[in-house]
Amino acid sequence: MKKQQLEILLQRVKGHPKPAPGLEQYSTPATIAADVLWFAYGEGDIAGKKVVDLGCGTGILGIGAKLLGAEEVISLDVDEAALGVAMQNASALGVDLSLLTVDVKDFPEPADTVLMNPPFGAQKSDLHADTTFLERALATAPVTYTFHKAETEPFVRQRIVELGGEATHRKTYAFPLPHSMPFHTEAVKEVPVVMLRVLRKSS
């Protein structure tokens, strides 16, 4: 499979029909998801691996990992409606995902690679939500691919070091957030986002 083919397939993944502001349910665009997944595949972190998608939403990262040859993909979210759409998306693209309704804090299984586009912690009800995801990710797998608002990168990098990790690679994106929440005033707002590949250091 080529990167462009992956992107075309991921464009078929449906987003959340009614995203909840408190959960910051912004779908990862197919172009960005394909770019990160293709990079992770090139790093040897996808094919034949056990991959976990923390806060999977409607499943785009986990589905992409499976399309690129992941041996097993576990996708989890607290939102059953999102998981329902993820199940439909996986079925439409002919891939098998293990879908779990569980809070990331309560996920105990080890894996090879974590993929996640966590809440940015922008809402007052969930400040620093992304650091909760980071903690679980580094406890789950030796390699993590994670998205964060670019303006929080220094804080995120500091937290990664505190958790015993090291950011080995970095990519930047303009993340288009469509007008899907009541408080949005623009049709589409582009938010600078950084993706970090994080390696858990051996203890």
Tab-separated table of C-alpha atoms in Angstrom:
chain	number	residue	atom	x	y	z
A	1	MET	CA	0.000	0.000	0.000
A	2	LYS	CA	1.164	3.516	-0.779
A	3	LYS	CA	0.674	6.541	1.447
A	4	GLN	CA	-1.789	8.091	-0.996
A	5	GLN	CA	-3.852	4.893	-1.022
A	6	LEU	CA	-3.952	4.936	2.770
A	7	GLU	CA	-5.169	8.530	2.790
A	8	ILE	CA	-7.914	7.757	0.270
A	9	LEU	CA	-9.145	4.874	2.433
A	10	LEU	CA	-9.036	6.965	5.612
A	11	GLN	CA	-11.131	9.662	3.955
A	12	ARG	CA	-13.998	7.161	4.177
A	13	VAL	CA	-13.853	7.171	7.986
A	14	LYS	CA	-16.886	8.999	9.340
A	15	GLY	CA	-16.546	11.513	12.160
A	16	HIS	CA	-18.603	11.819	15.331
A	17	PRO	CA	-22.232	12.800	14.581
A	18	LYS	CA	-22.624	14.793	17.819
A	19	PRO	CA	-19.243	15.676	19.341
A	20	ALA	CA	-19.289	16.645	23.020
A	21	PRO	CA	-17.379	19.844	23.942
A	22	GLY	CA	-16.233	18.409	27.273
A	23	LEU	CA	-14.543	15.485	25.545
A	24	GLU	CA	-12.974	17.664	22.827
A	25	GLN	CA	-13.958	15.173	20.137
A	26	TYR	CA	-12.159	16.594	17.134
A	27	SER	CA	-11.569	14.077	14.342
A	28	THR	CA	-8.033	13.647	13.057
A	29	PRO	CA	-8.085	14.657	9.357
A	30	ALA	CA	-7.327	11.802	6.951
A	31	THR	CA	-4.353	13.656	5.444
A	32	ILE	CA	-2.699	14.116	8.838
A	33	ALA	CA	-3.586	10.627	10.073
A	34	ALA	CA	-2.114	9.074	6.924
A	35	ASP	CA	1.076	11.126	7.232
A	36	VAL	CA	1.687	10.107	10.847
A	37	LEU	CA	0.740	6.472	10.281
A	38	TRP	CA	2.985	6.212	7.235
A	39	PHE	CA	5.857	7.697	9.222
A	40	ALA	CA	5.213	5.281	12.113
A	41	TYR	CA	5.093	2.410	9.638
A	42	GLY	CA	8.464	3.479	8.246
A	43	GLU	CA	9.893	3.523	11.774
A	44	GLY	CA	8.840	-0.112	12.240
A	45	ASP	CA	6.222	0.733	14.864
A	46	ILE	CA	3.086	-0.575	13.089
A	47	ALA	CA	3.435	-3.744	10.987
A	48	GLY	CA	3.230	-6.896	13.101
A	49	LYS	CA	2.794	-4.865	16.291
A	50	LYS	CA	0.167	-4.682	19.019
A	51	VAL	CA	-1.147	-1.135	18.730
A	52	VAL	CA	-3.393	0.770	21.129
A	53	ASP	CA	-5.397	3.844	20.096
A	54	LEU	CA	-6.115	5.776	23.298
A	55	GLY	CA	-9.254	7.919	23.068
A	56	CYS	CA	-9.900	6.535	19.603
A	57	GLY	CA	-13.009	8.548	18.715
A	58	THR	CA	-14.394	7.080	15.509
A	59	GLY	CA	-11.305	4.987	14.945
A	60	ILE	CA	-9.209	6.599	12.225
A	61	LEU	CA	-5.756	5.968	13.752
A	62	GLY	CA	-6.471	2.373	14.751
A	63	ILE	CA	-8.079	1.586	11.406
A	64	GLY	CA	-5.071	3.034	9.607
A	65	ALA	CA	-2.704	0.965	11.734
A	66	LYS	CA	-4.613	-2.189	10.872
A	67	LEU	CA	-4.554	-1.318	7.172
A	68	LEU	CA	-0.757	-1.046	7.455
A	69	GLY	CA	-0.403	-4.518	8.928
A	70	ALA	CA	-0.674	-4.154	12.703
A	71	GLU	CA	-1.119	-7.610	14.229
A	72	GLU	CA	-3.668	-6.380	16.776
A	73	VAL	CA	-5.331	-3.021	17.359
A	74	ILE	CA	-7.155	-2.105	20.556
A	75	SER	CA	-9.175	1.102	20.282
A	76	LEU	CA	-10.715	2.549	23.416
A	77	ASP	CA	-12.876	5.508	24.305
A	78	VAL	CA	-15.314	6.541	27.034
A	79	ASP	CA	-17.953	7.462	24.454
A	80	GLU	CA	-20.086	4.531	23.316
A	81	ALA	CA	-21.550	6.563	20.446
A	82	ALA	CA	-18.068	7.199	19.052
A	83	LEU	CA	-17.210	3.517	19.384
A	84	GLY	CA	-20.393	2.632	17.527
A	85	VAL	CA	-19.259	4.761	14.601
A	86	ALA	CA	-15.749	3.277	14.886
A	87	MET	CA	-17.247	-0.190	14.553
A	88	GLN	CA	-19.122	0.870	11.416
A	89	ASN	CA	-15.988	2.475	9.984
A	90	ALA	CA	-13.870	-0.614	10.640
A	91	SER	CA	-16.487	-2.854	9.072
A	92	ALA	CA	-16.762	-0.622	5.995
A	93	LEU	CA	-12.998	-0.816	5.477
A	94	GLY	CA	-12.788	-4.536	6.222
A	95	VAL	CA	-10.581	-4.411	9.317
A	96	ASP	CA	-10.937	-5.920	12.779
A	97	LEU	CA	-10.523	-3.731	15.852
A	98	SER	CA	-10.923	-4.616	19.516
A	99	LEU	CA	-13.197	-1.805	20.713
A	100	LEU	CA	-13.384	-1.089	24.437
A	101	THR	CA	-15.529	1.362	26.390
A	102	VAL	CA	-13.059	2.325	29.085
A	103	ASP	CA	-11.371	5.400	30.525
A	104	VAL	CA	-7.720	5.612	29.508
A	105	LYS	CA	-6.720	5.751	33.182
A	106	ASP	CA	-8.175	2.273	33.664
A	107	PHE	CA	-6.549	0.535	30.697
A	108	PRO	CA	-4.043	-2.044	32.020
A	109	GLU	CA	-2.756	-3.937	28.964
A	110	PRO	CA	0.796	-3.608	27.630
A	111	ALA	CA	1.347	-2.990	23.918
A	112	ASP	CA	4.094	-2.208	21.424
A	113	THR	CA	2.866	1.162	20.172
A	114	VAL	CA	0.353	3.780	21.310
A	115	LEU	CA	-1.308	6.144	18.843
A	116	MET	CA	-3.340	9.017	20.222
A	117	ASN	CA	-4.873	12.359	19.464
A	118	PRO	CA	-5.818	13.225	23.053
A	119	PRO	CA	-8.008	16.115	24.210
A	120	PHE	CA	-5.907	19.258	24.097
A	121	GLY	CA	-7.069	20.239	27.582
A	122	ALA	CA	-8.502	23.456	26.205
A	123	GLN	CA	-11.803	23.301	28.078
A	124	LYS	CA	-11.873	24.426	31.696
A	125	SER	CA	-13.553	21.159	32.656
A	126	ASP	CA	-10.588	19.144	31.415
A	127	LEU	CA	-7.404	21.186	31.721
A	128	HIS	CA	-4.256	19.162	31.012
A	129	ALA	CA	-6.338	16.170	29.917
A	130	ASP	CA	-3.592	15.375	27.429
A	131	THR	CA	-1.085	14.756	30.228
A	132	THR	CA	-3.346	12.045	31.656
A	133	PHE	CA	-3.171	10.368	28.261
A	134	LEU	CA	0.622	10.756	28.205
A	135	GLU	CA	0.965	9.047	31.569
A	136	ARG	CA	-1.095	6.075	30.436
A	137	ALA	CA	0.629	5.903	27.048
A	138	LEU	CA	4.123	5.669	28.497
A	139	ALA	CA	2.931	3.055	30.988
A	140	THR	CA	1.389	1.042	28.143
A	141	ALA	CA	4.009	0.943	25.384
A	142	PRO	CA	7.669	1.738	24.650
A	143	VAL	CA	6.674	3.914	21.678
A	144	THR	CA	3.959	6.588	21.517
A	145	TYR	CA	2.766	8.889	18.746
A	146	THR	CA	0.856	11.798	20.237
A	147	PHE	CA	-0.691	15.096	19.102
A	148	HIS	CA	-0.658	18.300	21.168
A	149	LYS	CA	-1.321	21.995	20.634
A	150	ALA	CA	1.954	23.520	19.488
A	151	GLU	CA	1.798	26.229	22.152
A	152	THR	CA	1.926	23.563	24.889
A	153	GLU	CA	4.963	21.742	23.456
A	154	PRO	CA	7.475	22.934	26.103
A	155	PHE	CA	5.162	21.766	28.906
A	156	VAL	CA	4.466	18.466	27.123
A	157	ARG	CA	8.170	17.799	26.552
A	158	GLN	CA	8.903	18.486	30.213
A	159	ARG	CA	6.180	16.056	31.249
A	160	ILE	CA	7.536	13.420	28.881
A	161	VAL	CA	10.963	13.651	30.533
A	162	GLU	CA	9.372	13.450	33.992
A	163	LEU	CA	7.584	10.275	32.897
A	164	GLY	CA	10.830	8.685	31.746
A	165	GLY	CA	10.417	9.314	28.043
A	166	GLU	CA	12.223	11.077	25.226
A	167	ALA	CA	10.757	12.803	22.173
A	168	THR	CA	12.719	11.368	19.247
A	169	HIS	CA	10.831	12.882	16.302
A	170	ARG	CA	8.590	15.873	15.704
A	171	LYS	CA	6.098	16.866	13.015
A	172	THR	CA	3.955	19.991	12.796
A	173	TYR	CA	0.512	20.426	11.290
A	174	ALA	CA	-2.220	23.008	10.888
A	175	PHE	CA	-5.131	21.134	12.414
A	176	PRO	CA	-8.466	22.244	10.909
A	177	LEU	CA	-11.182	22.306	13.559
A	178	PRO	CA	-14.580	22.553	11.843
A	179	HIS	CA	-17.473	24.465	13.367
A	180	SER	CA	-18.779	21.480	15.318
A	181	MET	CA	-19.177	23.014	18.778
A	182	PRO	CA	-21.697	25.671	19.892
A	183	PHE	CA	-18.925	28.028	21.040
A	184	HIS	CA	-17.127	28.010	17.683
A	185	THR	CA	-17.455	31.298	15.798
A	186	GLU	CA	-15.516	30.434	12.625
A	187	ALA	CA	-16.493	27.849	9.994
A	188	VAL	CA	-13.034	26.281	10.208
A	189	LYS	CA	-10.252	27.320	12.566
A	190	GLU	CA	-6.727	26.106	11.959
A	191	VAL	CA	-4.825	25.280	15.131
A	192	PRO	CA	-1.041	24.719	15.099
A	193	VAL	CA	-0.423	21.180	16.336
A	194	VAL	CA	2.726	19.193	17.019
A	195	MET	CA	3.039	15.416	16.768
A	196	LEU	CA	5.748	13.817	18.857
A	197	ARG	CA	7.147	10.303	18.662
A	198	VAL	CA	8.001	9.415	22.236
A	199	LEU	CA	10.341	6.623	23.259
A	200	ARG	CA	10.144	5.243	26.778
A	201	LYS	CA	13.647	4.970	28.173
A	202	SER	CA	14.747	1.658	29.649
A	203	SER	CA	14.772	1.723	33.429
